[in-house]
Amino acid sequence: MPATHLRILTLNIHKGFAMGPRRLVLSHIRSQLRDSKADLVFLQEVVGDNQKHSRRVRHWPAETQLEYLADTVWTHHAYGKNAIYQHGHHGNAILSANPFRSWDNIDASFVNFSQRGFLHGVIADDIHLLCIHFGLFEKERRLQTTRLIEHVNRSIPTDAPLIVAGDFNDWRQTTHRALLNGLGVNEAHETAHGACAKTFPAFLPVLPMDRIYLRGFDIHACTTLSGNHWREFSDHCAMITDVSLRNT
């Protein structure tokens, strides 16, 4: 699919483990991502390296989780290392069917025990991509929201197409309102259905946590992928939208 028509998916992969009993489900996640036919995949809690898991977890991939999930389907990908610990690190990732012109990871950590960042990439047609995983605390999210708005307004031209997707941990929708007002974006599920999608917890979604915000696109459809197959893969539902680049 050309860059002017895109299918976009976002999912917090829970470091590749299923909810409940600790069971690696990366191969199932990879299969479902392939079946989605998404052109752009925004992932959160992707493990870049974990020496303990590589020794102890059965079927842990020899390559990174990012490379394993991308396989031969998304030949272009970027990873932003956020949480760093003695035996490894994890962060956000973007898989793309189109090449990256550039990418960078923007620090958004405001408390010592919660390391966060915005993964910012640019692909063809000057489309800017931001993969987000906000913190669990209201004050932390408020500061991260301010930093995100400042970064976008400072670094991205107002007429450039923009996609901001990920896990916002924003069940009160305070960040949601700030982004609508501060960035001039539309949220895909709200545009298609009148309200943000309930995506957490996956087995019985009641909280609107995961979002896809867009600027410069027409939104054609949006849904959560929360059927029997998807519920096993994370504590969050996947979310997917079909869009087209708006003519200017």
XYZ file of N, CA, C and O in Angstrom, residues 13 15-17 24-34 41 43 46-49 57-79 93-95 233:
192
model
N 2.765 -4.714 23.783
C 2.952 -6.169 23.689
C 3.316 -6.819 25.024
O 3.565 -8.024 25.071
N 5.904 -6.959 26.780
C 7.227 -7.587 26.720
C 7.198 -9.001 26.124
O 8.108 -9.795 26.327
N 6.142 -9.287 25.372
C 6.049 -10.567 24.692
C 5.422 -11.679 25.499
O 5.385 -12.831 25.040
N 4.900 -11.352 26.681
C 4.316 -12.371 27.552
C 2.803 -12.212 27.627
O 2.276 -11.096 27.601
N 5.531 -16.991 27.092
C 5.985 -16.215 25.948
C 5.056 -16.458 24.763
O 4.818 -17.607 24.380
N 4.549 -15.376 24.173
C 3.598 -15.493 23.064
C 4.045 -14.690 21.847
O 3.229 -14.297 21.011
N 5.341 -14.435 21.742
C 5.857 -13.611 20.641
C 5.498 -14.176 19.266
O 5.173 -13.426 18.348
N 5.558 -15.486 19.113
C 5.262 -16.077 17.805
C 3.812 -15.830 17.430
O 3.492 -15.582 16.255
N 2.916 -15.853 18.405
C 1.506 -15.579 18.136
C 1.287 -14.109 17.810
O 0.496 -13.765 16.927
N 1.987 -13.234 18.540
C 1.889 -11.801 18.244
C 2.351 -11.535 16.820
O 1.706 -10.804 16.057
N 3.479 -12.132 16.435
C 3.999 -11.926 15.083
C 2.990 -12.380 14.035
O 2.758 -11.689 13.034
N 2.362 -13.518 14.269
C 1.376 -14.029 13.318
C 0.181 -13.101 13.187
O -0.286 -12.810 12.080
N -0.303 -12.593 14.320
C -1.457 -11.705 14.281
C -1.116 -10.347 13.656
O -1.937 -9.750 12.950
N 0.095 -9.854 13.914
C 0.515 -8.612 13.280
C 0.568 -8.772 11.765
O 0.137 -7.890 11.018
N 1.101 -9.878 11.312
C 1.124 -10.144 9.868
C -0.279 -10.160 9.291
O -0.554 -9.572 8.238
N 3.191 -0.148 12.331
C 2.878 -0.800 13.601
C 3.623 -0.064 14.712
O 4.852 0.020 14.699
N 4.519 -0.116 18.579
C 4.582 -1.102 19.662
C 5.176 -0.478 20.918
O 6.133 0.299 20.845
N 8.524 -3.180 24.175
C 9.303 -4.095 23.339
C 10.670 -4.287 24.000
O 11.356 -3.310 24.314
N 11.062 -5.522 24.207
C 12.344 -5.812 24.847
C 13.459 -5.730 23.807
O 13.444 -6.450 22.802
N 14.419 -4.843 24.055
C 15.583 -4.755 23.179
C 16.639 -5.780 23.529
O 17.319 -6.318 22.658
N 16.756 -6.065 24.836
C 17.723 -7.066 25.295
C 17.329 -7.476 26.712
O 16.912 -6.633 27.516
N 14.143 -18.385 29.378
C 12.818 -18.497 28.786
C 12.867 -19.336 27.519
O 13.636 -19.036 26.592
N 12.065 -20.354 27.509
C 12.015 -21.249 26.341
C 11.505 -20.492 25.120
O 10.559 -19.703 25.204
N 12.152 -20.704 23.982
C 11.788 -20.106 22.694
C 12.066 -18.599 22.637
O 11.521 -17.908 21.762
N 12.900 -18.112 23.557
C 13.287 -16.702 23.451
C 14.063 -16.505 22.148
O 14.973 -17.271 21.840
N 13.726 -15.507 21.316
C 14.365 -15.388 19.996
C 15.846 -15.030 20.090
O 16.267 -14.318 21.005
N 16.605 -15.525 19.132
C 18.035 -15.203 19.083
C 18.256 -13.742 18.718
O 19.197 -13.108 19.198
N 17.380 -13.174 17.863
C 17.465 -11.766 17.515
C 16.655 -10.939 18.514
O 16.079 -11.480 19.452
N 16.622 -9.634 18.340
C 15.819 -8.791 19.215
C 14.329 -9.028 18.942
O 13.947 -9.511 17.869
N 13.491 -8.663 19.909
C 12.047 -8.783 19.687
C 11.615 -7.960 18.478
O 10.754 -8.389 17.706
N 12.202 -6.797 18.302
C 11.863 -5.943 17.168
C 12.150 -6.646 15.848
O 11.302 -6.689 14.945
N 13.334 -7.203 15.722
C 13.702 -7.898 14.489
C 12.844 -9.136 14.286
O 12.449 -9.459 13.161
N 12.548 -9.838 15.371
C 11.730 -11.046 15.287
C 10.320 -10.706 14.797
O 9.777 -11.390 13.919
N 9.726 -9.650 15.352
C 8.370 -9.283 14.964
C 8.317 -8.690 13.561
O 7.368 -8.924 12.813
N 9.347 -7.930 13.199
C 9.378 -7.327 11.858
C 9.549 -8.380 10.785
O 8.924 -8.315 9.721
N 10.434 -9.356 11.056
C 10.708 -10.468 10.134
C 10.955 -9.914 8.729
O 11.725 -8.980 8.550
N 10.303 -10.459 7.707
C 10.491 -9.969 6.341
C 9.305 -9.108 5.885
O 9.250 -8.689 4.735
N 8.370 -8.840 6.796
C 7.157 -8.104 6.435
C 7.403 -6.603 6.483
O 7.069 -5.872 5.548
N 7.992 -6.131 7.586
C 8.304 -4.707 7.740
C 9.820 -4.576 7.721
O 10.485 -4.803 8.738
N 10.344 -4.234 6.587
C 11.802 -4.216 6.427
C 12.437 -2.959 7.013
O 13.658 -2.846 7.064
N 11.618 -2.021 7.456
C 12.125 -0.790 8.058
C 11.561 -0.684 9.466
O 10.355 -0.821 9.675
N 12.434 -0.431 10.436
C 11.957 -0.349 11.822
C 12.903 0.498 12.657
O 14.071 0.693 12.321
N 12.348 1.021 13.750
C 13.110 1.869 14.662
C 12.758 1.473 16.090
O 11.632 1.052 16.376
N 13.726 1.645 16.983
C 13.546 1.271 18.394
C 14.079 2.384 19.276
O 15.150 2.933 19.022
N 8.756 0.885 19.769
C 9.250 0.517 18.442
C 8.203 0.853 17.391
O 7.007 0.871 17.672
N 8.683 1.121 16.186
C 7.809 1.334 15.035
C 8.276 0.425 13.905
O 9.463 0.417 13.558
N 7.354 -0.347 13.346
C 7.608 -1.144 12.148
C 6.946 -0.433 10.980
O 5.797 0.002 11.085
N -2.592 -12.050 24.061
C -1.266 -11.539 23.729
C -0.798 -10.384 24.597
O 0.379 -10.061 24.593
